[in-house]
Tab-separated table of C-alpha atoms in Angstrom:
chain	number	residue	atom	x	y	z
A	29	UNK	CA	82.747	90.714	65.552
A	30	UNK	CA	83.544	90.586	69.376
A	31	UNK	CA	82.747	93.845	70.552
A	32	UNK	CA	80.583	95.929	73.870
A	33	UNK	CA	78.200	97.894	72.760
A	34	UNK	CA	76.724	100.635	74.871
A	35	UNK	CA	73.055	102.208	74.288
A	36	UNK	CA	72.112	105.057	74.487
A	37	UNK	CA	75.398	106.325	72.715
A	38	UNK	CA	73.768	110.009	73.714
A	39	UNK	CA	71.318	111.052	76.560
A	40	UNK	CA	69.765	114.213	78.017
A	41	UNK	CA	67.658	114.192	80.412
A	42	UNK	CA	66.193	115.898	83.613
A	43	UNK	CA	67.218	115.505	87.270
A	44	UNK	CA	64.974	113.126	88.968
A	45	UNK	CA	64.066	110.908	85.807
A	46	UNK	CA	65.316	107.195	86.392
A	47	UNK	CA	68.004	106.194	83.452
A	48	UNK	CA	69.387	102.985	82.569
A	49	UNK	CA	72.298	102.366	80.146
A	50	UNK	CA	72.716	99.299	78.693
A	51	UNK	CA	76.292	97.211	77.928
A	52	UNK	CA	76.229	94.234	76.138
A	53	UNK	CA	79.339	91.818	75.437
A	54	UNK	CA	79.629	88.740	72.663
A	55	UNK	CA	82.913	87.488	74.235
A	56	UNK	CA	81.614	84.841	76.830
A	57	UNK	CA	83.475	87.924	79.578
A	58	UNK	CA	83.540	86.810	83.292
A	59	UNK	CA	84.752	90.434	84.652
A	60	UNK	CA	83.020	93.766	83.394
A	61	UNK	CA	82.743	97.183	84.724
A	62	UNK	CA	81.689	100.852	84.284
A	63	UNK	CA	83.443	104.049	84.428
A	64	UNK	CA	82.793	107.583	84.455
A	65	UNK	CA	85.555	110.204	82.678
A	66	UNK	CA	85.701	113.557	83.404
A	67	UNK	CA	87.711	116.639	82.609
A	68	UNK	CA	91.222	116.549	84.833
A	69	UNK	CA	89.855	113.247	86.624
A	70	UNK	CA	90.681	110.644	84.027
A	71	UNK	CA	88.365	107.187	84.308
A	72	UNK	CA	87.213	106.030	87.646
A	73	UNK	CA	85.205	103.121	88.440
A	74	UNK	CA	82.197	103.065	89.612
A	75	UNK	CA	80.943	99.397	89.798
A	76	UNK	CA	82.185	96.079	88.701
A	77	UNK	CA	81.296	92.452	88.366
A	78	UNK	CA	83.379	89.565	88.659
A	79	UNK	CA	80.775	87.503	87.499
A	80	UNK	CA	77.271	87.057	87.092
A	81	UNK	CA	75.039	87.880	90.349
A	82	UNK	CA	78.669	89.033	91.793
A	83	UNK	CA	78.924	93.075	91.686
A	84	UNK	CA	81.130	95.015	93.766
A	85	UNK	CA	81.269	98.948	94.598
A	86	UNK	CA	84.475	101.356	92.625
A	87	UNK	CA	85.708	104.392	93.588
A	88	UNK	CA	82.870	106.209	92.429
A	89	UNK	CA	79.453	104.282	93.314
A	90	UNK	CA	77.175	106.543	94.832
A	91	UNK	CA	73.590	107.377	92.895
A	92	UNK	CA	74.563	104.507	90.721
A	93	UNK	CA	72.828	100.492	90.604
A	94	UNK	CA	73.911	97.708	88.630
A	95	UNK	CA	73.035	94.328	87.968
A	96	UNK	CA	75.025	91.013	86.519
A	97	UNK	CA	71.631	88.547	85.449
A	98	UNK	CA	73.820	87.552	82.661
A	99	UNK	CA	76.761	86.656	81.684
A	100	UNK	CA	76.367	88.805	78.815
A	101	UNK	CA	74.600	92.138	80.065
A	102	UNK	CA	75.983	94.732	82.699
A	103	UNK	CA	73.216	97.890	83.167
A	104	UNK	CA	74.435	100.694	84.947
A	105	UNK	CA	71.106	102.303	86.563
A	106	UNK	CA	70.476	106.244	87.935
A	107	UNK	CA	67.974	105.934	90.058
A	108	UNK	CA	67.455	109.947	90.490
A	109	UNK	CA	70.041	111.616	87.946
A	110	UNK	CA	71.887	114.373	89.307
A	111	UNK	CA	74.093	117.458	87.101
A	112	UNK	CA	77.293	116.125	88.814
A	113	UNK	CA	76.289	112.773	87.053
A	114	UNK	CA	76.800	114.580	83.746
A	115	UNK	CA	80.001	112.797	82.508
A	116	UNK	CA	81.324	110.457	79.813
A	117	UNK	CA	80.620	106.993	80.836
A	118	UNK	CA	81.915	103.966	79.395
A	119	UNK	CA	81.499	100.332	80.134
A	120	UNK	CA	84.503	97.003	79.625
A	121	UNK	CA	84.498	93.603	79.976
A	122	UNK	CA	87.910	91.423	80.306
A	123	UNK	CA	88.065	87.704	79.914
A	124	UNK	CA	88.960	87.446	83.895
A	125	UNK	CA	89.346	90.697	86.100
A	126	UNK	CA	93.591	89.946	85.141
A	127	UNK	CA	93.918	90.438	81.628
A	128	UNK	CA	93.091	93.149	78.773
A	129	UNK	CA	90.132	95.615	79.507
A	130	UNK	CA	87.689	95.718	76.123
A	131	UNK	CA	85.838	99.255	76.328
A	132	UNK	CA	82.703	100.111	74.608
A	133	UNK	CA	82.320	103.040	72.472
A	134	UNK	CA	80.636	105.543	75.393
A	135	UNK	CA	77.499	107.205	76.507
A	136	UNK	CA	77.471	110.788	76.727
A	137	UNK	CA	74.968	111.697	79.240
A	138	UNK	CA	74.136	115.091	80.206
A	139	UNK	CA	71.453	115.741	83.271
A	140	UNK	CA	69.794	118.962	83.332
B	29	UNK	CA	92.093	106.216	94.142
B	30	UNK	CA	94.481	106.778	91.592
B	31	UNK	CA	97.391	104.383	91.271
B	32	UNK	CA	99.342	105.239	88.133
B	33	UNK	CA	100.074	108.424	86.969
B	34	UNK	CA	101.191	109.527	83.720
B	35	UNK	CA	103.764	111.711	82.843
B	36	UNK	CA	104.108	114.299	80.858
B	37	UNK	CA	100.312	115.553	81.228
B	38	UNK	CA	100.580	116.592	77.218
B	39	UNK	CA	103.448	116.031	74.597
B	40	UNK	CA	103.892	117.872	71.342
B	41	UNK	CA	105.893	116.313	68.764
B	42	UNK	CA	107.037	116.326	65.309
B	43	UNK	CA	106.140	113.231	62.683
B	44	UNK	CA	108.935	110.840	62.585
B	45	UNK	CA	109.904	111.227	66.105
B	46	UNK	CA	109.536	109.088	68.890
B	47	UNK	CA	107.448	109.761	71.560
B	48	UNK	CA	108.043	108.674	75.376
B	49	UNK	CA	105.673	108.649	78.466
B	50	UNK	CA	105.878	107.615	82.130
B	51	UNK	CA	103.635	106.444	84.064
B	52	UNK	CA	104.479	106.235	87.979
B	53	UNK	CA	102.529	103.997	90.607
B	54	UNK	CA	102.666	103.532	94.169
B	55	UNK	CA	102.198	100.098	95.363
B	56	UNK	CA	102.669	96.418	94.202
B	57	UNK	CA	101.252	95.736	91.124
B	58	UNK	CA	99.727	92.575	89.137
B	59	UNK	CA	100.183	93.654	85.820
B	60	UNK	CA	100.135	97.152	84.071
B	61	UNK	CA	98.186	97.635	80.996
B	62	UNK	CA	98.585	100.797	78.204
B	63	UNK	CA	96.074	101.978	77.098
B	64	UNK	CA	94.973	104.672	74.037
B	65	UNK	CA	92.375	107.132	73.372
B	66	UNK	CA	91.149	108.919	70.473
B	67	UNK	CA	89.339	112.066	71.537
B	68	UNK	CA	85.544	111.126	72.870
B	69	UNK	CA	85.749	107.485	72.211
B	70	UNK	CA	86.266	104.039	74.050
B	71	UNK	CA	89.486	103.330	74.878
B	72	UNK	CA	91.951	100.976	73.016
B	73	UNK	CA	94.120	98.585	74.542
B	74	UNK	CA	97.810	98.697	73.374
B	75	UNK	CA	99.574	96.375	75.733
B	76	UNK	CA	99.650	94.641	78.811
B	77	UNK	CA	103.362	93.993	80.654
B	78	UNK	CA	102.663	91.626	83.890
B	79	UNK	CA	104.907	92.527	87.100
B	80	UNK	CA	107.479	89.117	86.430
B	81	UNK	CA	108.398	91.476	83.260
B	82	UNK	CA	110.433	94.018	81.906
B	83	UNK	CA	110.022	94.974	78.157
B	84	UNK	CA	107.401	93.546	76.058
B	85	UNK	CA	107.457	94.979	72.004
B	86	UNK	CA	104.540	95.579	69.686
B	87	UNK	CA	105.009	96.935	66.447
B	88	UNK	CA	105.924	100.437	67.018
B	89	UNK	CA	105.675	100.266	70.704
B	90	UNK	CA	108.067	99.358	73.525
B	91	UNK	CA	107.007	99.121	76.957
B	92	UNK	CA	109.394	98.543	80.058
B	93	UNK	CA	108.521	98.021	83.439
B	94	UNK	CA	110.579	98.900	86.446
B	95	UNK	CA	109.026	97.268	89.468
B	96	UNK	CA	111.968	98.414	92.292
B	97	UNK	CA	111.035	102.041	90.421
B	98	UNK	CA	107.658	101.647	90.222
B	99	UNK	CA	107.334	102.938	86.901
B	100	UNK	CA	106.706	102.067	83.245
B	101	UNK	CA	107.817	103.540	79.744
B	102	UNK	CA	105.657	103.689	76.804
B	103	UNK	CA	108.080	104.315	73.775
B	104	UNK	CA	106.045	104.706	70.097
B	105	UNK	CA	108.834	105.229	67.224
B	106	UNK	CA	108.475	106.807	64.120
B	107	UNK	CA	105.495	108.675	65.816
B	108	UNK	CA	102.795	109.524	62.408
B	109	UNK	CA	99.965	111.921	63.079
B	110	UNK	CA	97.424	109.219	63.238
B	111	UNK	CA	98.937	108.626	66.785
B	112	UNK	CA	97.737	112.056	68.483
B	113	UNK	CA	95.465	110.695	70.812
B	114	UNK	CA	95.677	110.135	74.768
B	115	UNK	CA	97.108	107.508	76.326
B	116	UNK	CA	96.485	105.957	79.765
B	117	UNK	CA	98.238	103.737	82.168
B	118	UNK	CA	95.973	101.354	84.292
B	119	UNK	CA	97.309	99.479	87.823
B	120	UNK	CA	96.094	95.957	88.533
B	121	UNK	CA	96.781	95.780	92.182
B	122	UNK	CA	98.716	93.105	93.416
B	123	UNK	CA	96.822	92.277	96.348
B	124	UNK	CA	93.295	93.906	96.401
B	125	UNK	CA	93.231	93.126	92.373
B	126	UNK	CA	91.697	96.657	91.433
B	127	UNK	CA	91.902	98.507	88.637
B	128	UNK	CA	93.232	101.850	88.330
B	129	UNK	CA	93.913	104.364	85.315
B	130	UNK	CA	95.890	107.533	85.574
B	131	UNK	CA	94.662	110.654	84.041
B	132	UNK	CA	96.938	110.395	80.553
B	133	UNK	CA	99.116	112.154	78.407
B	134	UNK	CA	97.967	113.994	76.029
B	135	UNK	CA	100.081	113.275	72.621
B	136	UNK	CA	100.065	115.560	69.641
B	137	UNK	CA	102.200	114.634	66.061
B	138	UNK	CA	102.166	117.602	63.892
B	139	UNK	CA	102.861	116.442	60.075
């Protein structure tokens, strides 16, 4: 089943502590990228990747890392978690950066 | 930056009806893509209109474009409850090729 699948689906943890959250896609995807949605904001990016090795900065990138090894793989890294990194995060892929986004089902992170 | 913005912010409806939303956007676009959202999860993609044209159909849902307007229409007919959910917009710039969603509209169908 082509799909993105996100891990952790849920995560609380403590400022400070370095997080990663993992997206994985099975559709061969050039183009994927991670958002953040919050209450009255609606989604905004925060990184993307046209490619693999080839990342690029959102709207949204500060306190965030991500890498593109793989084709298939597209962690979004916290390097020191803040609260106003709580949010709903979710990460998509897209054949090419042109046509339909395919989201994955969310992480809910909280940071205490 | 947001690009597209939806309008209304929420819409209440009755089963049966038909449901419109608007979504607004400020400068050239690539293509515009619809998108939905059931509460919490990922989002769903409904349908993608590119900026060459105007009304694209799928099932239930009619979307028109209006490039010298700079807006699109999402129409669902014969709204059922099982389409309360939010539903998003998203810009693909025409020249810096970036990706933008609006905030949504909120739909509710009462049975």
């Amino acid at each position: 089943e082509a799909q993105v699948t996100q891990n952790p689906r849920y995560l609380i943890t403590v400022t400070g502590k370095k997080l990663t959250v993992t997206c994985s896609q099975n559709m061969n995807h050039e183009y994927m990228s991670w958002y953040r949605q919050d209450p009255g904001l609606g989604l905004r990016q925060i990184y993307y990747s046209m490619n693999v090795e080839v990342t690029d900065k959102g709207d949204v990138p500060e306190g965030y890392k991500v890498s593109r090894k793989e084709k298939r793989n597209f962690p979004l890294i916290l390097e020191s978690p803040s609260p106003n990194q709580t949010s709903l995060y979710f990460c998509a892929s897209s054949l090419v950066l042109k046509e339909t986004q395919y989201f994955g089902p969310g992480t809910r992170l909280l940071v205490l | 930056s947001q690009q597209g913005e939806e309008d209304p912010q929420a819409l209440s409806i009755q089963e049966g009806e038909n449901a419109t939303m608007n979504c607004s956007y400020k400068t050239s676009i690539n293509n515009l893509q619809w998108y939905r959202q059931n509460s919490g999860r990922g989002l769903v993609h409904l349908i993608l209109i590119r900026s060459n044209e105007r009304e694209k159909h799928s099932g239930r849902l009619r979307v028109t474009l209006d490039t010298s307007k700079k807006s699109s229409s999402l129409l669902i007919t014969a709204s059922r409850a099982a389409d309360t959910a939010s539903y998003f917009c998203a810009t693909l710039g025409g020249s810096n090729y970036k990706l933008t969603f609006g905030k949504g509209t909120l739909l509710t169908v009462n049975p």
